[in-house]
CSV table of C-alpha atoms and ligand atoms in Angstrom, one decimal:
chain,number,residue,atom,x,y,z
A,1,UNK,CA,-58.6,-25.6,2.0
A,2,UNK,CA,-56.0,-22.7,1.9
A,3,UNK,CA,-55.9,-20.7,-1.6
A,4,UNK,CA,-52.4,-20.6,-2.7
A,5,UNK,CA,-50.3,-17.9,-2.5
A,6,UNK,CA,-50.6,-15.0,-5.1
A,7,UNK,CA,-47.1,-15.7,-7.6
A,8,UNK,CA,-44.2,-13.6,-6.4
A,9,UNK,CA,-43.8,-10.2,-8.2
A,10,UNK,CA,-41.4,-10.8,-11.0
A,11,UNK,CA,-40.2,-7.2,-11.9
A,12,UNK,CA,-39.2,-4.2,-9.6
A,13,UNK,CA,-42.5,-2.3,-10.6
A,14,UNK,CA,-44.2,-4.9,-9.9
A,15,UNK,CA,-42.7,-5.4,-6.4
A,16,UNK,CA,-43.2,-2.1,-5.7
A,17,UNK,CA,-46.7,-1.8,-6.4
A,18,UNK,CA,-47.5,-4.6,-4.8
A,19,UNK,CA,-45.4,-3.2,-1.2
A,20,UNK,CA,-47.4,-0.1,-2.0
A,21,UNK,CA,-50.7,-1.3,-1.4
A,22,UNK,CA,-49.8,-3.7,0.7
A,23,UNK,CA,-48.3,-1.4,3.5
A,24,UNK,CA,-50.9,1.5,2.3
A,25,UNK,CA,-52.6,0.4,6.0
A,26,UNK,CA,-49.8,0.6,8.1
A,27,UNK,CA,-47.8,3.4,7.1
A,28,UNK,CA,-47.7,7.1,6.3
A,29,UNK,CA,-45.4,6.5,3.7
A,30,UNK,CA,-45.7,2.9,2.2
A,31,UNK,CA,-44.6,3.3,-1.8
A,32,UNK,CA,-40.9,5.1,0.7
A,33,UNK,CA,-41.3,2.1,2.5
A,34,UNK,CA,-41.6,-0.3,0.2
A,35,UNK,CA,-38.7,1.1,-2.2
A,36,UNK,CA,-36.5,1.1,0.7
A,37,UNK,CA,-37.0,-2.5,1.8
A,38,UNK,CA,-36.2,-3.9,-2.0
A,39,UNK,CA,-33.5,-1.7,-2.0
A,40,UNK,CA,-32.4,-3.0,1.3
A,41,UNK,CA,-33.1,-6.6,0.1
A,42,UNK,CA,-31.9,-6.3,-3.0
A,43,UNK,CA,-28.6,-4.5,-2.1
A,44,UNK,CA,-29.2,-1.9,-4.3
A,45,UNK,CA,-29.1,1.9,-4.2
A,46,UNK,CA,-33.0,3.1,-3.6
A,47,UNK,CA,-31.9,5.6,-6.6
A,48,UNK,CA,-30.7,2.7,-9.2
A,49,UNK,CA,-33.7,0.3,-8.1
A,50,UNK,CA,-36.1,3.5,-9.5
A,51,UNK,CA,-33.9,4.1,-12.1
A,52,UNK,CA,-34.9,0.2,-13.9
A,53,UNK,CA,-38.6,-0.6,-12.9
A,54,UNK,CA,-38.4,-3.3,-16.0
A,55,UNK,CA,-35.5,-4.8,-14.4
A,56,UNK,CA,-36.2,-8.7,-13.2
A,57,UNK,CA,-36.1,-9.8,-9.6
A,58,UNK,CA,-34.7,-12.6,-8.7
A,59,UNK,CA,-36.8,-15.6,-6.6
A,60,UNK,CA,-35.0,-15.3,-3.6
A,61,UNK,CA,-35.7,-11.5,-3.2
A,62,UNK,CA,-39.1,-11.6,-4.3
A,63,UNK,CA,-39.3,-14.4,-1.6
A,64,UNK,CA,-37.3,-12.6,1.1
A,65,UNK,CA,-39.2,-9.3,0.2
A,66,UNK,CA,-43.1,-11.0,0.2
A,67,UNK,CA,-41.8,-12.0,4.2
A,68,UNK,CA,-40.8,-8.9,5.0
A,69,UNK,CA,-43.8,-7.0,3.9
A,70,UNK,CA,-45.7,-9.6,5.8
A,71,UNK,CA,-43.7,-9.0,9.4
A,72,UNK,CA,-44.3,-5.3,8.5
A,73,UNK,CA,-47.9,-5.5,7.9
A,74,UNK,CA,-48.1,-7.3,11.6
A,75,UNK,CA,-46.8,-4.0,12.8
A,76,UNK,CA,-43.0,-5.0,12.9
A,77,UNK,CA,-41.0,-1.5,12.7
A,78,UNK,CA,-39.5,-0.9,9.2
A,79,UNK,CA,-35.8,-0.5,11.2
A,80,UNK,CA,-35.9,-3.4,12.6
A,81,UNK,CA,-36.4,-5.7,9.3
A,82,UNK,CA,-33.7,-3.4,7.2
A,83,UNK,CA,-31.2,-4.7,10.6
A,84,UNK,CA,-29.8,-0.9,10.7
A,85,UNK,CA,-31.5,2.7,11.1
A,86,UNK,CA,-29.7,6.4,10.4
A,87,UNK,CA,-28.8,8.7,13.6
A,88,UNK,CA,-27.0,11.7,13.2
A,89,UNK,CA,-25.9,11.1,9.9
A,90,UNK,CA,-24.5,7.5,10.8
A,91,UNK,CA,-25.9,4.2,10.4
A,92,UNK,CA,-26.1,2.2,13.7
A,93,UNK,CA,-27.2,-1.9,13.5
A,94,UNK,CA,-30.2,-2.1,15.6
A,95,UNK,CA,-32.5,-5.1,16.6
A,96,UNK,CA,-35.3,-5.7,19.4
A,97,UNK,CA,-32.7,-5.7,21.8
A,98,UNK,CA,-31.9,-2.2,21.9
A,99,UNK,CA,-34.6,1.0,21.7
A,100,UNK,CA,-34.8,2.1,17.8
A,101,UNK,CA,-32.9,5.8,16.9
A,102,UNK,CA,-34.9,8.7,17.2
A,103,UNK,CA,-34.8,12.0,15.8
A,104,UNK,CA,-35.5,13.5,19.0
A,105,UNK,CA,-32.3,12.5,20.7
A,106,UNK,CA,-30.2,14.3,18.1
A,107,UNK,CA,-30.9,17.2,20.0
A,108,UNK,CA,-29.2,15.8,23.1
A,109,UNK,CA,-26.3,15.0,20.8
A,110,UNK,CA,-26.1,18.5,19.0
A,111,UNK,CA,-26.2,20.6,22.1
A,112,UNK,CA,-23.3,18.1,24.0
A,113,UNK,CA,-21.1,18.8,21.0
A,114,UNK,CA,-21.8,22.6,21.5
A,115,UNK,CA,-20.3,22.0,24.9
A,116,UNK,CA,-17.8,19.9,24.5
A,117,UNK,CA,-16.0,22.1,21.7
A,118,UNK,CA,-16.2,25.4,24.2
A,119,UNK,CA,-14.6,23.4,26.8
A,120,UNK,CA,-11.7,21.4,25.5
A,121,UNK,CA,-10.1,20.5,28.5
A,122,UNK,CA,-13.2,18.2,29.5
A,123,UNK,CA,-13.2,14.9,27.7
A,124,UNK,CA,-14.4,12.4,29.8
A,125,UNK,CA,-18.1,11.4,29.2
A,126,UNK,CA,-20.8,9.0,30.1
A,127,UNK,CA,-24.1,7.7,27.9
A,128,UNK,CA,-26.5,5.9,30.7
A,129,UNK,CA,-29.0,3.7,29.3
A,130,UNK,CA,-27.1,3.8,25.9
A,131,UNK,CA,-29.0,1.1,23.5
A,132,UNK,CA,-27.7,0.7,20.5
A,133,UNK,CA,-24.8,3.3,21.5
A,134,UNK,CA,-26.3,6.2,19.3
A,135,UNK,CA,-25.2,8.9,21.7
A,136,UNK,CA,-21.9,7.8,23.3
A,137,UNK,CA,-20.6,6.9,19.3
A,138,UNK,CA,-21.8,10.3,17.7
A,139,UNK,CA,-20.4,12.3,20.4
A,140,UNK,CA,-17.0,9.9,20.0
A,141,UNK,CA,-16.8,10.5,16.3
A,142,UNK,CA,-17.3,13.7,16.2
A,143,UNK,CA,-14.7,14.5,19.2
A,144,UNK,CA,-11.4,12.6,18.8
A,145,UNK,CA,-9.9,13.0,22.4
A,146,UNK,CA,-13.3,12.0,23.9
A,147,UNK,CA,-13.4,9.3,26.0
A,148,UNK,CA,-17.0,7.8,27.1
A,149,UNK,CA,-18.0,5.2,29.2
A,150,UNK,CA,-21.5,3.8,28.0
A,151,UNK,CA,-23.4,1.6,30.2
A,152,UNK,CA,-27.0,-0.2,30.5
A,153,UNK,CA,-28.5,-2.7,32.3
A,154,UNK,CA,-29.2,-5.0,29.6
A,155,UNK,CA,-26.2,-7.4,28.4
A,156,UNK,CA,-28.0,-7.8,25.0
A,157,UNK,CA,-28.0,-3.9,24.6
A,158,UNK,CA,-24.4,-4.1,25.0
A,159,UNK,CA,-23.4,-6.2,22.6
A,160,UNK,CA,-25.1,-4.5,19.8
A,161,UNK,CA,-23.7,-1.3,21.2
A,162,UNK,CA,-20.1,-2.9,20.9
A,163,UNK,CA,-20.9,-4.1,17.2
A,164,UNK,CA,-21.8,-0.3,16.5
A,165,UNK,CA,-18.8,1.2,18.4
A,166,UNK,CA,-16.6,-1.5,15.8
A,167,UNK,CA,-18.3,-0.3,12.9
A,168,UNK,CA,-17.9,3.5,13.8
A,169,UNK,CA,-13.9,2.3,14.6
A,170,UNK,CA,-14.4,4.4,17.9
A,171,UNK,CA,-13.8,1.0,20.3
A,172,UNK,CA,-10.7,2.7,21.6
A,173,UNK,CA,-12.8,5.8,22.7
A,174,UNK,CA,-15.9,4.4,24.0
A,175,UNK,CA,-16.1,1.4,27.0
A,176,UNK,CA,-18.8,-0.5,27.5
A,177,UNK,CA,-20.1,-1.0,31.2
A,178,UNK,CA,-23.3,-3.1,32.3
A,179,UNK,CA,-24.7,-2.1,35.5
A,180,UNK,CA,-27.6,0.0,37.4
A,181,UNK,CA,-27.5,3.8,36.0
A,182,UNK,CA,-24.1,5.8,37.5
A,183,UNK,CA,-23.1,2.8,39.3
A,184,UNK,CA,-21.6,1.0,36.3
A,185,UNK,CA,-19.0,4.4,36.1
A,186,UNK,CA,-16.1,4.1,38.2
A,187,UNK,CA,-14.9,7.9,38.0
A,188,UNK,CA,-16.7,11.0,38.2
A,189,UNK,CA,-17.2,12.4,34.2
A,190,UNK,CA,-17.2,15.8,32.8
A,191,UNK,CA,-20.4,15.5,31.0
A,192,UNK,CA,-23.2,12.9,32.0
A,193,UNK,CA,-26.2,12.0,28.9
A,194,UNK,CA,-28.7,9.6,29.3
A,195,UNK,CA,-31.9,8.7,27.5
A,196,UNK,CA,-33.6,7.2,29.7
A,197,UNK,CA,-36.9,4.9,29.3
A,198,UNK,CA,-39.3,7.8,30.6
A,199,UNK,CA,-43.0,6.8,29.5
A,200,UNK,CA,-45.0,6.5,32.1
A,201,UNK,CA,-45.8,2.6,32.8
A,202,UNK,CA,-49.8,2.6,32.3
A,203,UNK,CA,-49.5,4.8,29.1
A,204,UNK,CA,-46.8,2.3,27.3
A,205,UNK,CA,-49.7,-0.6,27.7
A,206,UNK,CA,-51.5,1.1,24.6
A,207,UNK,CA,-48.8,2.1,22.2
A,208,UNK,CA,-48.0,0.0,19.5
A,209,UNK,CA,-44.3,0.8,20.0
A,210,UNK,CA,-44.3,-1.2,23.2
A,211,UNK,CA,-45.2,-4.6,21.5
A,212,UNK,CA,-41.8,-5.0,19.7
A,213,UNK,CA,-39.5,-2.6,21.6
A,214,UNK,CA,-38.1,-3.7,25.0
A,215,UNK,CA,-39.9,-2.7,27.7
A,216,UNK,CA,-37.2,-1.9,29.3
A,217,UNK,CA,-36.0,0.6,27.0
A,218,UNK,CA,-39.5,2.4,27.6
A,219,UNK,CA,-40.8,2.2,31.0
A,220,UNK,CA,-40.4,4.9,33.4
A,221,UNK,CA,-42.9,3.7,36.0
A,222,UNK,CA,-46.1,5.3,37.4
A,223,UNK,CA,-44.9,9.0,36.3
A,224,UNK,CA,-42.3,7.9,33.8
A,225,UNK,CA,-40.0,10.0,36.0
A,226,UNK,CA,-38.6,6.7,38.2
A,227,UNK,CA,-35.2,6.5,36.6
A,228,UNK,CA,-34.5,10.2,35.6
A,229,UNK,CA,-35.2,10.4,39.3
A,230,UNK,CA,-32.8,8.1,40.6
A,231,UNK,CA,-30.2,9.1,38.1
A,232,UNK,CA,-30.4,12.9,39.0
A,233,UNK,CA,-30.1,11.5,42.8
A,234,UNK,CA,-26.5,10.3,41.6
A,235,UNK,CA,-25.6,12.8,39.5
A,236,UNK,CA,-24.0,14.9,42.1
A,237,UNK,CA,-21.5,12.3,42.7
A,238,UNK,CA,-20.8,11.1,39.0
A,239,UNK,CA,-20.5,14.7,37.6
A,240,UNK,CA,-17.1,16.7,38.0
A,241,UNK,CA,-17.5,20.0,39.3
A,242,UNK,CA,-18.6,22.3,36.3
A,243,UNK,CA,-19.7,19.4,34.6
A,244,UNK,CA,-22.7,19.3,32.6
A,245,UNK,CA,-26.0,16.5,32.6
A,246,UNK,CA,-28.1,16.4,29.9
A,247,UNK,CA,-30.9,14.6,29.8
A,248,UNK,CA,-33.8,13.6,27.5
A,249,UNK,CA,-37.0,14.3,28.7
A,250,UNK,CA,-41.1,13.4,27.7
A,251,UNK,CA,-42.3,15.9,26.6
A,252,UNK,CA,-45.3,16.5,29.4
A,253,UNK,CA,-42.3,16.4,32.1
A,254,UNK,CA,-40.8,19.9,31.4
A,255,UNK,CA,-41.8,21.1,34.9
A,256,UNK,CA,-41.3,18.0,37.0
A,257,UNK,CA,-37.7,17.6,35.5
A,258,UNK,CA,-36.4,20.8,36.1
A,259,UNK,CA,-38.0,21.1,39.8
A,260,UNK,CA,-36.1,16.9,40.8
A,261,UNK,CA,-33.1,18.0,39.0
A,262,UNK,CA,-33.5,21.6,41.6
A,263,UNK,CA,-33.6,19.3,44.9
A,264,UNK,CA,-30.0,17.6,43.9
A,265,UNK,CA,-28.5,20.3,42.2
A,266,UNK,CA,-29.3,23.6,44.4
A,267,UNK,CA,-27.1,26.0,43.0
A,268,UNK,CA,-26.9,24.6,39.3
A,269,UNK,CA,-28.2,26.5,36.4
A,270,UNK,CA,-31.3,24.1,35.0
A,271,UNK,CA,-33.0,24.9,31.9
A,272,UNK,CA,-35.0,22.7,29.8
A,273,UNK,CA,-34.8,23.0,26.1
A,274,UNK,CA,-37.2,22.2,23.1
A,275,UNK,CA,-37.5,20.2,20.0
A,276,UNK,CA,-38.2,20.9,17.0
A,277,UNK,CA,-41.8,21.1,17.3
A,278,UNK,CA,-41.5,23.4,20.5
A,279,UNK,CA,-41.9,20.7,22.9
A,280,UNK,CA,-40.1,20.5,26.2
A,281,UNK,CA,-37.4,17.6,25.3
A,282,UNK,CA,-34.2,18.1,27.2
A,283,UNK,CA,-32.6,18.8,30.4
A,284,UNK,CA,-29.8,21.0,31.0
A,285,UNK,CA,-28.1,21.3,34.4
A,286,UNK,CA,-24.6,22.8,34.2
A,287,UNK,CA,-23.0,22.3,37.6
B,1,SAM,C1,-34.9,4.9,26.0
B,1,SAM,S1,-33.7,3.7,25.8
B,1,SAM,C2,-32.4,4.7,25.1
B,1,SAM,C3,-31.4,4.0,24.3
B,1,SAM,C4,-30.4,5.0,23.6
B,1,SAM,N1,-29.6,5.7,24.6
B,1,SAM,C5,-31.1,5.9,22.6
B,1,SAM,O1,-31.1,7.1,22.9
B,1,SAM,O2,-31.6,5.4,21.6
B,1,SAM,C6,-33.1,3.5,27.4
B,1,SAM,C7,-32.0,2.5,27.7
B,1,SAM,O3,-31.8,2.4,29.1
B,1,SAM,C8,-31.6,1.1,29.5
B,1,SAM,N2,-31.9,1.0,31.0
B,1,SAM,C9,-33.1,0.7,31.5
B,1,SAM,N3,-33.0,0.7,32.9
B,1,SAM,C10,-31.7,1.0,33.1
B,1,SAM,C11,-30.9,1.1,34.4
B,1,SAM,N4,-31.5,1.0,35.6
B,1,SAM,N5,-29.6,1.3,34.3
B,1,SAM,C12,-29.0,1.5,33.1
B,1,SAM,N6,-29.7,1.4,31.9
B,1,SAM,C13,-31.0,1.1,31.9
B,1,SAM,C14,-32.4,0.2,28.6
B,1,SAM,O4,-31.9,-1.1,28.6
B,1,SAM,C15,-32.3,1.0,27.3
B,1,SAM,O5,-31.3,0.5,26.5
């Protein structure tokens, strides 16, 4: 016989409490997490949800927000439940189709905007492997005669992408392509990003992000390097002269990288740049 289930929590403090030390196990930051899922649920400000702890909840969030601490306590990523996540200061819809934003990439996306505004005359872009479209639509906000051609393999990818690139109002700037890396561009661009799935394959068996990520947004084969590889292998022909690739590495590839990147691009200047926390993270090579 099944005990029955504990009643719903009635009142915000209670709800809260409740997410609290029910996510205590699975997160760094569960009483953040929780407050940010009844917010979400309850489509309320975070700050006016704190503000009223007294206030009542009604049955159908209580409901909705007992399911969703459930899917989270199964290991389910906190972006994927609220249905959107923040990158570079805009919200983006995301879903297991598509890799979830990461802070890391913003450095990709800072230091193209640092070369796209000292060189005004190029404007044509590509994003390879773009997701949820995080890196084609920030660079097409923030650069209004940009034009980028985002492509990925995965039709699903895609479609979220386009429902991002709608709600940033940037579809006139930004065209979607499916296809195998560069092969989905059909003119050379002025400035090539990708973020490319770069763990290597037997590593991703053990990490938790790989059971409700797509693979293929992850797997870089036996080194990780497989697609990086291939892509730097076309990058001669997709980039204009002068242009610019930059691409997000793993952090333990800051010497392979650079030395691929070398054999394609012999008289390019490479450099590989850190995050935040000093780790190799992205490759430059300025043709
Ligand atoms: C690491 S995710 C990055 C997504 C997004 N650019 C971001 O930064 O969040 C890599 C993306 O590359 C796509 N991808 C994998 N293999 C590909 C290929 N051969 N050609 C194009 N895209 C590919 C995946 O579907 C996935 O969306």
């Amino acid at each position: 016989m099944s005990l029955p289930a504990p009643a719903l929590p009635e009142t915000v403090s209670a709800a809260l409490a409740e997410g609290t030390t029910a996510l205590g196990a699975y997160s760094d930051t569960p009483a953040l997490e929780a407050q940010t899922l009844l917010a979400h649920l309850a489509g309320r400000p975070r700050p006016g949800l704190l503000a009223h702890p007294e206030e009542p909840l009604s049955l159908d969030v209580a409901a909705a927000y007992r399911a969703a601490l459930r899917r989270r306590a199964l290991g389910e990523p906190l972006p994927y439940l609220l249905g959107e996540w923040e990158f570079y200061g805009l919200a983006f819809f995301v879903g297991p189709q598509a890799l979830i934003p990461r802070p890391e990439t913003e450095l990709l996306v800072e230091t193209a905007l640092g070369w796209l505004k000292a060189h005004p005359a190029r404007r044509l872009a590509a994003d390879i492997g773009t997701g949820t479209g995080i890196i084609a639509i920030s660079l097409a906000t923030r650069i209004a005669d940009l034009h980028v051609t985002a492509t990925d393999v995965s039709e699903a990818a895609l479609a979220l992408a386009r429902r991002n690139a709608e709600r940033h109002a940037v579809q006139e700037q930004v065209r979607f392509a499916q296809g195998d890396l560069a092969d989905a561009l059909d003119a050379p661009v002025d400035l090539l990003c990708a973020n490319l799935p770069y763990i290597p394959s037997a590593a991703l068996n053990g990490l938790p992000v790989a059971k409700f990520e797509p693979r293929l947004a992850l797997d870089g084969g036996p080194d990780g390097l497989d697609l990086i590889r291939r892509l730097l292998a076309d990058a001669p022909a997709a980039l204009t002269l002068g242009g610019l690739a930059l691409l997000e590495i793993e952090t333990g590839q800051g010497r392979r990288a650079p030395q691929i990147a070398r054999e394609h691009f012999p008289r390019a200047a490479i450099e590989v740049r850190p995050d935040l926390a000093g780790h190799p993270r992205l490759l430059l090579v300025q043709t």
